[in-house]
PDB file of C-alpha atoms in Angstrom:
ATOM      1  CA  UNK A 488      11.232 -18.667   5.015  1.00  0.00           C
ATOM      2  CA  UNK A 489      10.633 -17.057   1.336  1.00  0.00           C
ATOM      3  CA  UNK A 490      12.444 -13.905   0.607  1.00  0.00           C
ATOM      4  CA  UNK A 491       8.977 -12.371   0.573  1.00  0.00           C
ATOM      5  CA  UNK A 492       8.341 -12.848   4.214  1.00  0.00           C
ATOM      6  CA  UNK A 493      12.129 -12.303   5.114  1.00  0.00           C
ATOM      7  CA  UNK A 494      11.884  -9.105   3.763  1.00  0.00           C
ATOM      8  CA  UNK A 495       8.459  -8.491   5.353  1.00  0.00           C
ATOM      9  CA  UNK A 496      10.219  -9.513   9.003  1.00  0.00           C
ATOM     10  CA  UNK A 497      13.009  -7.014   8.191  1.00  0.00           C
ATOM     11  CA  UNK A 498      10.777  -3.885   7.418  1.00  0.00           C
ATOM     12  CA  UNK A 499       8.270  -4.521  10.641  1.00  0.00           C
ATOM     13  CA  UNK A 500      10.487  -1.944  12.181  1.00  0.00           C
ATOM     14  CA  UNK A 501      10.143   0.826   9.745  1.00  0.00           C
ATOM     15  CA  UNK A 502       5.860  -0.075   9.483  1.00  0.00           C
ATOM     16  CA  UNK A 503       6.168   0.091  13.270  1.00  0.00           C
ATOM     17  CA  UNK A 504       7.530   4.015  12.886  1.00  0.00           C
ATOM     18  CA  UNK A 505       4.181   4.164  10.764  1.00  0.00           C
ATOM     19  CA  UNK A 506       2.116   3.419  13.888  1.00  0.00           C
ATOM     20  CA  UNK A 507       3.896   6.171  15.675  1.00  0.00           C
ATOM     21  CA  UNK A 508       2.849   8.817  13.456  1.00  0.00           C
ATOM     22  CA  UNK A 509       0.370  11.102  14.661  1.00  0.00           C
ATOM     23  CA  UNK A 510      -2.118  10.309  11.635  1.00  0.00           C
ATOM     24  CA  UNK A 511      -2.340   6.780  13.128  1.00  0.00           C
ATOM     25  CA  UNK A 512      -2.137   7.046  16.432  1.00  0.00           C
ATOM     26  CA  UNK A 513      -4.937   9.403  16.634  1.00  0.00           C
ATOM     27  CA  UNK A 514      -7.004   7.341  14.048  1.00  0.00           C
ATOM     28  CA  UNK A 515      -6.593   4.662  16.493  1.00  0.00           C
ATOM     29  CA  UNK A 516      -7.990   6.470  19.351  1.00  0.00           C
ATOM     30  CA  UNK A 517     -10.732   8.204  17.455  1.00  0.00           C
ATOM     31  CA  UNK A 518      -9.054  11.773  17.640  1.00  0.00           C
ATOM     32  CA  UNK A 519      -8.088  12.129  14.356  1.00  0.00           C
ATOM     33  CA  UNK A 520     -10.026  15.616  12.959  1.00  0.00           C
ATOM     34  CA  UNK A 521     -11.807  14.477   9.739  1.00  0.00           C
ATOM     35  CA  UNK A 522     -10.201  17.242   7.493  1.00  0.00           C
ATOM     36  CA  UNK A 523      -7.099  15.002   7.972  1.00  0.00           C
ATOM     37  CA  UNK A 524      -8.550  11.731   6.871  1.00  0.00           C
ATOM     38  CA  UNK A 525     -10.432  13.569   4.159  1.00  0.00           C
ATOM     39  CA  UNK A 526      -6.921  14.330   2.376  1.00  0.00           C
ATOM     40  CA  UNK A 527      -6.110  11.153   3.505  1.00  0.00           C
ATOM     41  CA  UNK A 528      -8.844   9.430   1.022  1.00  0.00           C
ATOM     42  CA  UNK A 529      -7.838  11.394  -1.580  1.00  0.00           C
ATOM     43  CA  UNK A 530      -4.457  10.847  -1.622  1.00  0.00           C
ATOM     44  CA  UNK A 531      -4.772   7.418  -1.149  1.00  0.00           C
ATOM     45  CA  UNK A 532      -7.362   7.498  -4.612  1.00  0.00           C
ATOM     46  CA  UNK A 533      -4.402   9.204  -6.346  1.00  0.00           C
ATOM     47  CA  UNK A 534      -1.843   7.001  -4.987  1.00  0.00           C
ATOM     48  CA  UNK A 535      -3.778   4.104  -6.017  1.00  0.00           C
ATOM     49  CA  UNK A 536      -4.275   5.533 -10.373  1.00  0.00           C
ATOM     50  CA  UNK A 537       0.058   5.286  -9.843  1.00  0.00           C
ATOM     51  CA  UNK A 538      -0.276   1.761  -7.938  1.00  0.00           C
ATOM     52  CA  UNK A 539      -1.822   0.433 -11.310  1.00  0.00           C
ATOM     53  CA  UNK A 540       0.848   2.069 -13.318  1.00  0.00           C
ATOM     54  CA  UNK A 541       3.267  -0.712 -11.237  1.00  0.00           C
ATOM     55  CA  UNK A 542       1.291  -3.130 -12.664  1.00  0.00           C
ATOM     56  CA  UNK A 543       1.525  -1.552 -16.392  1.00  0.00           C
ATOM     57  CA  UNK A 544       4.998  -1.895 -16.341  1.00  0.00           C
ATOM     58  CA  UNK A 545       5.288  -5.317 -15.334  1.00  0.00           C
ATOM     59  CA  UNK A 546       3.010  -6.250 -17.616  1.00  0.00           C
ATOM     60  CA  UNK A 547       5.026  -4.733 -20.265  1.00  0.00           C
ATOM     61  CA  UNK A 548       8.179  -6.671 -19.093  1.00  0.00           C
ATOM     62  CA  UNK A 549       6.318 -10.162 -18.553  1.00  0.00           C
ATOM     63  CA  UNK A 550       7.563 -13.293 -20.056  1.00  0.00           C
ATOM     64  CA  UNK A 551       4.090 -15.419 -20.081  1.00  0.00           C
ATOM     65  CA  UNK A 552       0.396 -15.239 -20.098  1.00  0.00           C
ATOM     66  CA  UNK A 553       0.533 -16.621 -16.664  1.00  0.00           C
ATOM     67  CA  UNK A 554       2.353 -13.869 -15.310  1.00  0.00           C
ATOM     68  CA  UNK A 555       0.063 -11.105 -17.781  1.00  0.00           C
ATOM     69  CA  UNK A 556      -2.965 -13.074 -15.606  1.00  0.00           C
ATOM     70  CA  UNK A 557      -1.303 -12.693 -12.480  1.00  0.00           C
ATOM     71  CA  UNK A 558      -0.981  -9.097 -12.367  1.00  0.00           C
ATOM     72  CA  UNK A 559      -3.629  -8.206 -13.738  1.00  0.00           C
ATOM     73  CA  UNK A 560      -5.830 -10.639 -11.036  1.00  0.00           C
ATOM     74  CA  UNK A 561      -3.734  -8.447  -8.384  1.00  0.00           C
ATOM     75  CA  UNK A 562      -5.281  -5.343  -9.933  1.00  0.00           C
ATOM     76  CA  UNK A 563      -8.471  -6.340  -9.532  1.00  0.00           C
ATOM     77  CA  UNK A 564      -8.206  -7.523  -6.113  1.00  0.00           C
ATOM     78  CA  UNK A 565      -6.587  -3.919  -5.153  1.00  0.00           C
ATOM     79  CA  UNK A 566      -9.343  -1.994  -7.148  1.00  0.00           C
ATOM     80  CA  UNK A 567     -12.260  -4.268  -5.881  1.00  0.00           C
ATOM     81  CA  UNK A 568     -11.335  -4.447  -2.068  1.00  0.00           C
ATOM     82  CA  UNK A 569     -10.725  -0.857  -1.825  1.00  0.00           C
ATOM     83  CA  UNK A 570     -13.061   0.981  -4.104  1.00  0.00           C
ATOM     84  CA  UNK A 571     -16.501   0.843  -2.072  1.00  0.00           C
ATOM     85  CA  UNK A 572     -14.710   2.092   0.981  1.00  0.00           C
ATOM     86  CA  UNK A 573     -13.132   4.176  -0.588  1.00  0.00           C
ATOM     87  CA  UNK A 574     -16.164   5.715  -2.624  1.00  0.00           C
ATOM     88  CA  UNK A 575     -18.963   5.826   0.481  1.00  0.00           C
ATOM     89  CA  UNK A 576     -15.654   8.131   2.355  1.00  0.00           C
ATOM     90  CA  UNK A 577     -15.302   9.900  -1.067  1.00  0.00           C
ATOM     91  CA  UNK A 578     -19.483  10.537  -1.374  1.00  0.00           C
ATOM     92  CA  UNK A 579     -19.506  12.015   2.465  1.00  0.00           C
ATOM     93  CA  UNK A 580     -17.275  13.963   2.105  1.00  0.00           C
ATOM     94  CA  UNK A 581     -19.260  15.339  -1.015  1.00  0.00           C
ATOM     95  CA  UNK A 582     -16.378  14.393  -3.094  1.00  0.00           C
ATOM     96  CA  UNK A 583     -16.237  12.053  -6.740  1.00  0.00           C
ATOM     97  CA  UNK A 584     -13.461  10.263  -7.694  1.00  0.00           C
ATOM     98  CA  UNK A 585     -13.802  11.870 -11.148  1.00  0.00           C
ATOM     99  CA  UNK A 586     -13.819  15.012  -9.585  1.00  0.00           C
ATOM    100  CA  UNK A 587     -10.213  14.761  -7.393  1.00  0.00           C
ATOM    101  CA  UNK A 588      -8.289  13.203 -10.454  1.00  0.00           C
ATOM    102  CA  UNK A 589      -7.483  16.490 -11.431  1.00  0.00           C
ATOM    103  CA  UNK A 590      -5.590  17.121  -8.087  1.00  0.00           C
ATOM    104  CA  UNK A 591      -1.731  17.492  -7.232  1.00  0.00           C
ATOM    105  CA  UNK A 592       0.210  14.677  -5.683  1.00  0.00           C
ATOM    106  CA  UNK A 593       1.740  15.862  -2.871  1.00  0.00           C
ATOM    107  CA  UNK A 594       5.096  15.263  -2.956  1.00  0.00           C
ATOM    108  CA  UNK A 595       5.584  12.344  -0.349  1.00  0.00           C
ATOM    109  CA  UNK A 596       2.727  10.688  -2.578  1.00  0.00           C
ATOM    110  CA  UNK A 597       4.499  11.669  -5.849  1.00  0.00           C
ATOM    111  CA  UNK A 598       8.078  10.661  -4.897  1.00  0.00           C
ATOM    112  CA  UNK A 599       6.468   7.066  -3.889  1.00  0.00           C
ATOM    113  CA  UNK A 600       4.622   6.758  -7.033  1.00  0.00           C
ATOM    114  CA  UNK A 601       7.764   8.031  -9.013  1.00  0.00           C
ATOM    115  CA  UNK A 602      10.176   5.063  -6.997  1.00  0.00           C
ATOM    116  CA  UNK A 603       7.707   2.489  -7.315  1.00  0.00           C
ATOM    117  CA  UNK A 604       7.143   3.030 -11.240  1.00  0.00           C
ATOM    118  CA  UNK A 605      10.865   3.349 -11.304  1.00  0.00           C
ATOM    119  CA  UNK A 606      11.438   0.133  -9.837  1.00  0.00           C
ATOM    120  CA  UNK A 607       9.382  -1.549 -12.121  1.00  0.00           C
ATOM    121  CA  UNK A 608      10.282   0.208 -15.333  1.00  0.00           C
ATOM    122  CA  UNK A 609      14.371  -0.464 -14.617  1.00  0.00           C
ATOM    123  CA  UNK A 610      13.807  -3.478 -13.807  1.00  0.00           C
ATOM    124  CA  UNK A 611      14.924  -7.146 -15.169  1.00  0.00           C
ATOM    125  CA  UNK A 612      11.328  -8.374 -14.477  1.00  0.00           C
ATOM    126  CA  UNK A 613       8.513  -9.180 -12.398  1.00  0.00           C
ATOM    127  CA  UNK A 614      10.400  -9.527  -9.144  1.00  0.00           C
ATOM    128  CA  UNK A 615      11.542  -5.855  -8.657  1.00  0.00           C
ATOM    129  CA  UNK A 616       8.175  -5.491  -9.734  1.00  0.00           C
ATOM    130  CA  UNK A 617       6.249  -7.251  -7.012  1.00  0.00           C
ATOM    131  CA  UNK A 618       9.073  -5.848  -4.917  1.00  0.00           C
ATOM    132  CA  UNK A 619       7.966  -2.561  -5.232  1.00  0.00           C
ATOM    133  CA  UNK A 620       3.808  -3.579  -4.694  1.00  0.00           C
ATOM    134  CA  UNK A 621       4.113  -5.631  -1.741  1.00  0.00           C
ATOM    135  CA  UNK A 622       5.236  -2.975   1.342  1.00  0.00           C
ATOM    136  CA  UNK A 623       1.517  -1.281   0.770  1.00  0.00           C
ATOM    137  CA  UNK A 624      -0.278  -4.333   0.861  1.00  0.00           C
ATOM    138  CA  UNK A 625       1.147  -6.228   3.379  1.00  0.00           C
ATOM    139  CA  UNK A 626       2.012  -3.140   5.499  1.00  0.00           C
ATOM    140  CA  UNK A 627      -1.675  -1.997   5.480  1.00  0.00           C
ATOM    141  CA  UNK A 628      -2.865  -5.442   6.630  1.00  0.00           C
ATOM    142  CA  UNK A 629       0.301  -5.485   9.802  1.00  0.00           C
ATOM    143  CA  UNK A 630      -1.113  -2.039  10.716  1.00  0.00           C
ATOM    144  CA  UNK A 631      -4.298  -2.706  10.229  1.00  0.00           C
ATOM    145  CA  UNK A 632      -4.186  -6.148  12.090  1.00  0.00           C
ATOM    146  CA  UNK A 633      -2.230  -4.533  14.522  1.00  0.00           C
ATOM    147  CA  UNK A 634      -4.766  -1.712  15.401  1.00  0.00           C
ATOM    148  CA  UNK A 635      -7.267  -3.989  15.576  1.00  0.00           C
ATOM    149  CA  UNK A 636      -5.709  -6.473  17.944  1.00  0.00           C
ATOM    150  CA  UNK A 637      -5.203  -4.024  20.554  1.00  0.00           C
ATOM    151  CA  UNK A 638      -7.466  -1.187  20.365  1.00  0.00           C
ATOM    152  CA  UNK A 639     -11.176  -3.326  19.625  1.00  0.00           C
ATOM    153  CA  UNK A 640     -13.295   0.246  20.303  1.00  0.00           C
ATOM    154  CA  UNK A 641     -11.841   1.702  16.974  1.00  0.00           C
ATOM    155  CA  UNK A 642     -14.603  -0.402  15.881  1.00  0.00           C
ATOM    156  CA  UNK A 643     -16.614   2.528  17.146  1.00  0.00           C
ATOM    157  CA  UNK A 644     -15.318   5.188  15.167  1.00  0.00           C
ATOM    158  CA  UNK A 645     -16.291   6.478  11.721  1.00  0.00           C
ATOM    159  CA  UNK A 646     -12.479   5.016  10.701  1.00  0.00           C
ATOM    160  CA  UNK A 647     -13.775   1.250  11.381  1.00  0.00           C
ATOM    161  CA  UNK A 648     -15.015   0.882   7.581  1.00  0.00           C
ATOM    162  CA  UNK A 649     -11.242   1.370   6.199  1.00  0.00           C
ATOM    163  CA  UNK A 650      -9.433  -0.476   8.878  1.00  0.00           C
ATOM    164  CA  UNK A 651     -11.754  -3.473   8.587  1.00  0.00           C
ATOM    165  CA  UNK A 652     -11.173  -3.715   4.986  1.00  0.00           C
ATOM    166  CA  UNK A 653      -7.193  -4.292   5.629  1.00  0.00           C
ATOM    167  CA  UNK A 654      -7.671  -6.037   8.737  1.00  0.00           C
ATOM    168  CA  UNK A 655     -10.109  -8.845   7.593  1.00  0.00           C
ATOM    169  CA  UNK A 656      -8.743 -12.429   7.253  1.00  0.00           C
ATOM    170  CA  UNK A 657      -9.621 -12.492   4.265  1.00  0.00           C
ATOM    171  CA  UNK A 658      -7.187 -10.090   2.827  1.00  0.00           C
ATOM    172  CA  UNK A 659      -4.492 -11.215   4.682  1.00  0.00           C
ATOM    173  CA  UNK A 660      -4.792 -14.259   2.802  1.00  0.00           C
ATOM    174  CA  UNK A 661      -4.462 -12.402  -0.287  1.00  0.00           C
ATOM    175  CA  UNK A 662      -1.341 -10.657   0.688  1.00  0.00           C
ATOM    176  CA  UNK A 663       0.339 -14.046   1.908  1.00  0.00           C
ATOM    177  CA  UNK A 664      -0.671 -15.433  -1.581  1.00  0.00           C
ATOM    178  CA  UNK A 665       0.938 -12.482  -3.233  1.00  0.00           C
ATOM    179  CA  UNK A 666       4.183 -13.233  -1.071  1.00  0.00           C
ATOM    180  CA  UNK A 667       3.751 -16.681  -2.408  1.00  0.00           C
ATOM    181  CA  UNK A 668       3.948 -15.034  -6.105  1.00  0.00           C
ATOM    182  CA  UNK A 669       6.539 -13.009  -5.613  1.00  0.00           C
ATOM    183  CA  UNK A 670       8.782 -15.897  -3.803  1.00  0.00           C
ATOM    184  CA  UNK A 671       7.744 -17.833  -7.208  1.00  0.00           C
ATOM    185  CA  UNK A 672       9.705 -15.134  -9.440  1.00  0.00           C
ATOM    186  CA  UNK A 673      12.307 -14.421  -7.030  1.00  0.00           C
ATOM    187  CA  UNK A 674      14.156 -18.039  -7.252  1.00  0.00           C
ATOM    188  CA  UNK A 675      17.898 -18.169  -8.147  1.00  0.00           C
ATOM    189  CA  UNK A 676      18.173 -13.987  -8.540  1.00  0.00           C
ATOM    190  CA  UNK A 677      21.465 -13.338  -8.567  1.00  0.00           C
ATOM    191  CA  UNK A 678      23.172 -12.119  -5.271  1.00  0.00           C
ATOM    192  CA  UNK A 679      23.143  -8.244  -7.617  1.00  0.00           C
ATOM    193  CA  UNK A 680      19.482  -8.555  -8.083  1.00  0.00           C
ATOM    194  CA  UNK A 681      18.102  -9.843  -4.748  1.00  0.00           C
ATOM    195  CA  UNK A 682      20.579  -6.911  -2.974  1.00  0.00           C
ATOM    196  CA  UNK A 683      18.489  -4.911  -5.415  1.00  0.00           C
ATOM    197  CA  UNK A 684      15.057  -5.946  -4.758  1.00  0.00           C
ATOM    198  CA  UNK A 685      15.797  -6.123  -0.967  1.00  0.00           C
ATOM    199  CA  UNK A 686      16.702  -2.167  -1.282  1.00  0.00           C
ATOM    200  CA  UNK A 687      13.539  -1.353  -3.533  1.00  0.00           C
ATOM    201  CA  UNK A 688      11.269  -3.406  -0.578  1.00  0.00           C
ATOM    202  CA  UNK A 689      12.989  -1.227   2.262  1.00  0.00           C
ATOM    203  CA  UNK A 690      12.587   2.083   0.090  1.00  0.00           C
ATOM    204  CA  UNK A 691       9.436   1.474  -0.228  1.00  0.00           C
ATOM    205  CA  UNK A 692       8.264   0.521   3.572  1.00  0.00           C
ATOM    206  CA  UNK A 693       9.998   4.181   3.813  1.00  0.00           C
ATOM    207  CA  UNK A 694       7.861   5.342   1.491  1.00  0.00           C
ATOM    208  CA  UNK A 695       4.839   4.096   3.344  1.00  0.00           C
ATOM    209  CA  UNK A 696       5.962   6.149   6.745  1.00  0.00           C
ATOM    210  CA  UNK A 697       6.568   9.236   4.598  1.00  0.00           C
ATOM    211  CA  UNK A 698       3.278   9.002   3.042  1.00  0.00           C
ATOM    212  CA  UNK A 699       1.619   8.378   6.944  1.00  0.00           C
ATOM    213  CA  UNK A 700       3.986  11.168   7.952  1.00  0.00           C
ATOM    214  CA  UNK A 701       2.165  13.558   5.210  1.00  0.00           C
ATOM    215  CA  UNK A 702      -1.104  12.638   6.074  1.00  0.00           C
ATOM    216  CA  UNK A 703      -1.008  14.129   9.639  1.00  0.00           C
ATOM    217  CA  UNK A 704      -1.201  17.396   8.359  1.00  0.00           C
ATOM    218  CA  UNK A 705      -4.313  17.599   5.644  1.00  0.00           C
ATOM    219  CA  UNK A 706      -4.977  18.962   2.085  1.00  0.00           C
ATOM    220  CA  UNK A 707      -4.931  22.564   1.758  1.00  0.00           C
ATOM    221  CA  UNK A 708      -7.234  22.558  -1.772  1.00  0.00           C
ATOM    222  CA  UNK A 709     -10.289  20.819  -1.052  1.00  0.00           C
TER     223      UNK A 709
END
């Protein structure tokens, strides 16, 4: 098993605390009041305008084209499979992307922006780097999958556009080739470093409930 999917089988746990939390266990059973996943959407756009700023940095620290390609093919894979969904939520809820960029972080959104950019700018390279990006993709598509595996009539509710988008085979394919990636640049890392990487990975899975934790209650400025 590559130290990707170790880590992934070590963190299950703390993305199965993020199906317990009352944002997605009522967006699973179609309760979920739509003021909630309103600030949801936005958050997530914000979230996503620090997400690239990962990429930035490891860009930065890169040591050949091939990695320069790579992340900046995984930026365009997170900007293209999220941004119509994201936009048709945005539009009815009478809302423009250019028009919530001027918005707060909340804090749970800002303090996982802050460690993820952290990670990456401390950081020897691209491994803390991927590190840091792969608990929100590959979480999203465990939840996602997960949702959809057991609880088919959420393809009934107005939430069915978002949750297909992580759910789809398609992007789990992407995520497993972005575990394949980060395996790549995580051979012979010293015992210091992989300890190190291995804490950023579980920090951020912790992130991920905190920021599923925050949406349950929604945005008080919109």
């Amino acid at each position: 098993m590559g130290f990707a999917r170790e880590l992934m089988e070590e963190n299950i746990p703390i993305w199965q605390q993020c199906l317990e939390t009352p944002f997605l266990r009522q967006l699973e059973d179609g309760t979920l009041p739509e003021d909630c996943f309103k600030g949801y959407i936005v958050d997530d756009s914000l979230y996503l305008r620090e997400y690239a700023k990962v990429f930035a940095w490891g860009m930065t620290k890169a040591q050949t084209m091939d990695e320069i390609r790579a992340y900046y093919s995984l930026l365009a894979f997170v900007n293209e499979s999220e941004a119509s969904t994201r936009l048709m939520y945005l539009k009815r809820y009478g809302l423009q992307d250019s028009q919530i960029q001027t918005l707060p972080l909340r804090p749970q959104n800002a303090a996982y922006g802050d460690c993820m950019i952290q990670a990456a700018r401390d950081g020897e390279g691209a491994a803390e780097c991927m590190m840091a990006c792969l608990p929100c993709m590959v979480s999203y598509a465990w939840i996602f999958r997960t949702i959809t595996g057991r609880t088919p009539a959420i393809r009934e509710t107005v939430f069915w556009p978002l949750v297909a988008d992580y759910a789809d085979d398609r992007y789990w394919a992407a995520c497993q080739e972005w575990m394949d990636f980060a395996d790549q640049v995580s051979r012979d890392l010293s015992p210091q470093r992989r300890e190190r990487c291995r804490r950023i990975y579980r920090d951020c899975s912790l992130h991920e409930l905190h920021f599923w934790e925050m949406s349950g209650s929604p945005r008080t400025d919109l």
